[in-house]
Every structure is written in C-alpha cells, then in structure tokens.
C-alpha cells in the first residue's frame, strides 16, 4: 500500500505557500511541455517538491537559482542524447512568457539575489 502525499495534494500545498499562483502554473506548463513537445514523454514529469522548498519562494532570484541548479539539470539528464535544447525549451523566461507571467520585482516585495 502506497503512503504519502499524492501529486495533486502536493500541488495544492504549493498553492498554499506561494504568494501567487505562478508556481503552480509554471509546474503545470513544465509538465505539459514535457508531455507534448518532441520527443514527448507522458510518463515523466517534474514533481511539486521543488516548488515546496523555501528556496522557491524567496524572490525571483531564488526561483531562477532553483531552476538553474535543480530543474534544468534534471531535464538535461532526462533528455540526454535526444537533441532537445533543454535550456531553450524549458527556460524559466520562456515558460513565463508563454504563460504571461512577469518576473516579480523588488517593488512586489520580493528581494532579488545579488
């Protein structure tokens, strides 16, 4: 018997800790891209645990760092040898643009990394 939190429950937790819904939307878009784009893999997806870390909610610079140090390396390994330009297809800026999400600014109360 499996125990623990389901993907949907963890996704709901992200929504609780995030100051806005952009983290949930980014996770959904990331997984949609994984499933739909070349070569397309519906059996692999990024789980919500990355977005549940404090690091993901300490301003835009922190999310950028998380994306660069955890999400992109995971996707690079997943796409090893299949010709996908991971840093182009899955770039945080690319997904934000596609979703119409602007990066938070210092005026929004999020501290940027130096």
Short mmCIF file of C-alpha atoms in Angstrom, two decimals:
data_model
loop_
_atom_site.label_atom_id
_atom_site.label_comp_id
_atom_site.label_asym_id
_atom_site.label_seq_id
_atom_site.Cartn_x
_atom_site.Cartn_y
_atom_site.Cartn_z
CA UNK A 1 0.00 0.00 0.00
CA UNK A 2 1.38 3.40 -1.00
CA UNK A 3 1.66 6.10 1.62
CA UNK A 4 2.43 9.78 1.47
CA UNK A 5 1.14 12.73 -0.41
CA UNK A 6 -0.34 12.46 -3.89
CA UNK A 7 0.82 14.65 -6.77
CA UNK A 8 -2.45 16.61 -6.62
CA UNK A 9 -2.18 17.14 -2.85
CA UNK A 10 1.41 18.35 -3.15
CA UNK A 11 0.37 20.69 -5.97
CA UNK A 12 -2.27 22.16 -3.64
CA UNK A 13 0.44 22.70 -1.00
CA UNK A 14 2.44 24.77 -3.49
CA UNK A 15 -0.59 26.99 -3.96
CA UNK A 16 -0.80 27.48 -0.19
CA UNK A 17 2.82 28.56 0.29
CA UNK A 18 3.20 30.59 -2.90
CA UNK A 19 2.30 34.26 -2.78
CA UNK A 20 0.57 33.88 -6.15
CA UNK A 21 -0.38 31.02 -8.48
CA UNK A 22 2.60 31.39 -10.82
CA UNK A 23 4.49 28.46 -9.25
CA UNK A 24 1.58 26.09 -9.86
CA UNK A 25 1.13 27.43 -13.38
CA UNK A 26 4.87 27.03 -14.10
CA UNK A 27 4.82 23.43 -12.85
CA UNK A 28 1.77 22.64 -15.00
CA UNK A 29 3.34 24.25 -18.08
CA UNK A 30 6.65 22.49 -17.49
CA UNK A 31 4.91 19.11 -17.35
CA UNK A 32 2.69 19.94 -20.34
CA UNK A 33 5.82 20.79 -22.32
CA UNK A 34 7.47 17.54 -21.27
CA UNK A 35 4.43 15.57 -22.41
CA UNK A 36 3.67 17.41 -25.64
CA UNK A 37 6.96 18.57 -27.12
CA UNK A 38 9.48 16.48 -29.03
CA UNK A 39 10.06 13.67 -28.23
CA UNK A 40 7.09 13.80 -25.84
CA UNK A 41 7.07 11.71 -22.70
CA UNK A 42 3.86 11.46 -20.72
CA UNK A 43 5.42 9.04 -18.21
CA UNK A 44 7.98 11.57 -16.93
CA UNK A 45 7.08 14.72 -15.05
CA UNK A 46 8.59 17.10 -12.58
CA UNK A 47 7.02 16.78 -9.16
CA UNK A 48 5.91 19.64 -6.97
CA UNK A 49 8.56 19.08 -4.29
CA UNK A 50 10.99 21.53 -5.94
CA UNK A 51 8.42 24.28 -5.62
CA UNK A 52 7.63 23.44 -2.00
CA UNK A 53 11.13 24.40 -0.81
CA UNK A 54 11.63 27.76 0.87
CA UNK A 55 14.16 28.47 -1.89
CA UNK A 56 11.36 28.67 -4.44
CA UNK A 57 9.57 31.43 -2.53
CA UNK A 58 12.35 33.83 -1.57
CA UNK A 59 12.12 36.16 -4.56
CA UNK A 60 12.76 35.82 -8.24
CA UNK A 61 16.50 35.36 -7.92
CA UNK A 62 15.87 32.33 -5.71
CA UNK A 63 13.47 30.75 -8.20
CA UNK A 64 15.97 31.41 -11.01
CA UNK A 65 18.68 29.66 -8.96
CA UNK A 66 16.39 26.71 -8.18
CA UNK A 67 15.51 26.44 -11.87
CA UNK A 68 19.19 26.56 -12.89
CA UNK A 69 20.50 24.17 -10.21
CA UNK A 70 17.69 21.63 -9.85
CA UNK A 71 15.13 21.66 -12.65
CA UNK A 72 17.34 22.20 -15.70
CA UNK A 73 19.90 19.53 -14.61
CA UNK A 74 17.06 17.03 -14.09
CA UNK A 75 15.68 17.79 -17.56
CA UNK A 76 19.17 17.68 -19.12
CA UNK A 77 19.64 14.18 -17.77
CA UNK A 78 16.17 13.14 -18.92
CA UNK A 79 16.77 14.42 -22.47
CA UNK A 80 20.37 13.17 -22.71
CA UNK A 81 21.14 12.34 -26.34
CA UNK A 82 17.73 13.13 -27.83
CA UNK A 83 18.65 16.51 -29.30
CA UNK A 84 16.36 18.66 -27.17
CA UNK A 85 17.83 22.09 -26.35
CA UNK A 86 16.85 21.91 -22.68
CA UNK A 87 17.99 25.42 -21.75
CA UNK A 88 15.93 26.86 -24.60
CA UNK A 89 12.78 24.74 -24.41
CA UNK A 90 12.49 24.75 -20.62
CA UNK A 91 13.97 28.15 -19.77
CA UNK A 92 12.11 29.84 -16.94
CA UNK A 93 11.80 33.00 -19.02
CA UNK A 94 10.36 31.04 -21.95
CA UNK A 95 7.69 29.42 -19.79
CA UNK A 96 6.85 32.71 -18.09
CA UNK A 97 6.44 34.42 -21.46
CA UNK A 98 4.23 31.61 -22.74
CA UNK A 99 2.03 31.94 -19.63
CA UNK A 100 2.07 35.74 -19.48
CA UNK A 101 3.78 35.73 -16.06
CA UNK A 102 6.09 38.64 -15.39
CA UNK A 103 9.00 38.09 -13.02
CA UNK A 104 8.46 39.60 -9.58
CA UNK A 105 10.30 42.83 -8.87
CA UNK A 106 11.62 44.45 -5.71
CA UNK A 107 8.51 46.66 -5.83
CA UNK A 108 6.41 43.50 -5.44
CA UNK A 109 8.16 42.79 -2.14
CA UNK A 110 10.44 40.07 -3.50
CA UNK A 111 14.13 40.54 -2.90
CA UNK A 112 16.34 39.87 -5.87
CA UNK A 113 19.61 37.99 -5.47
CA UNK A 114 22.76 40.00 -5.86
#
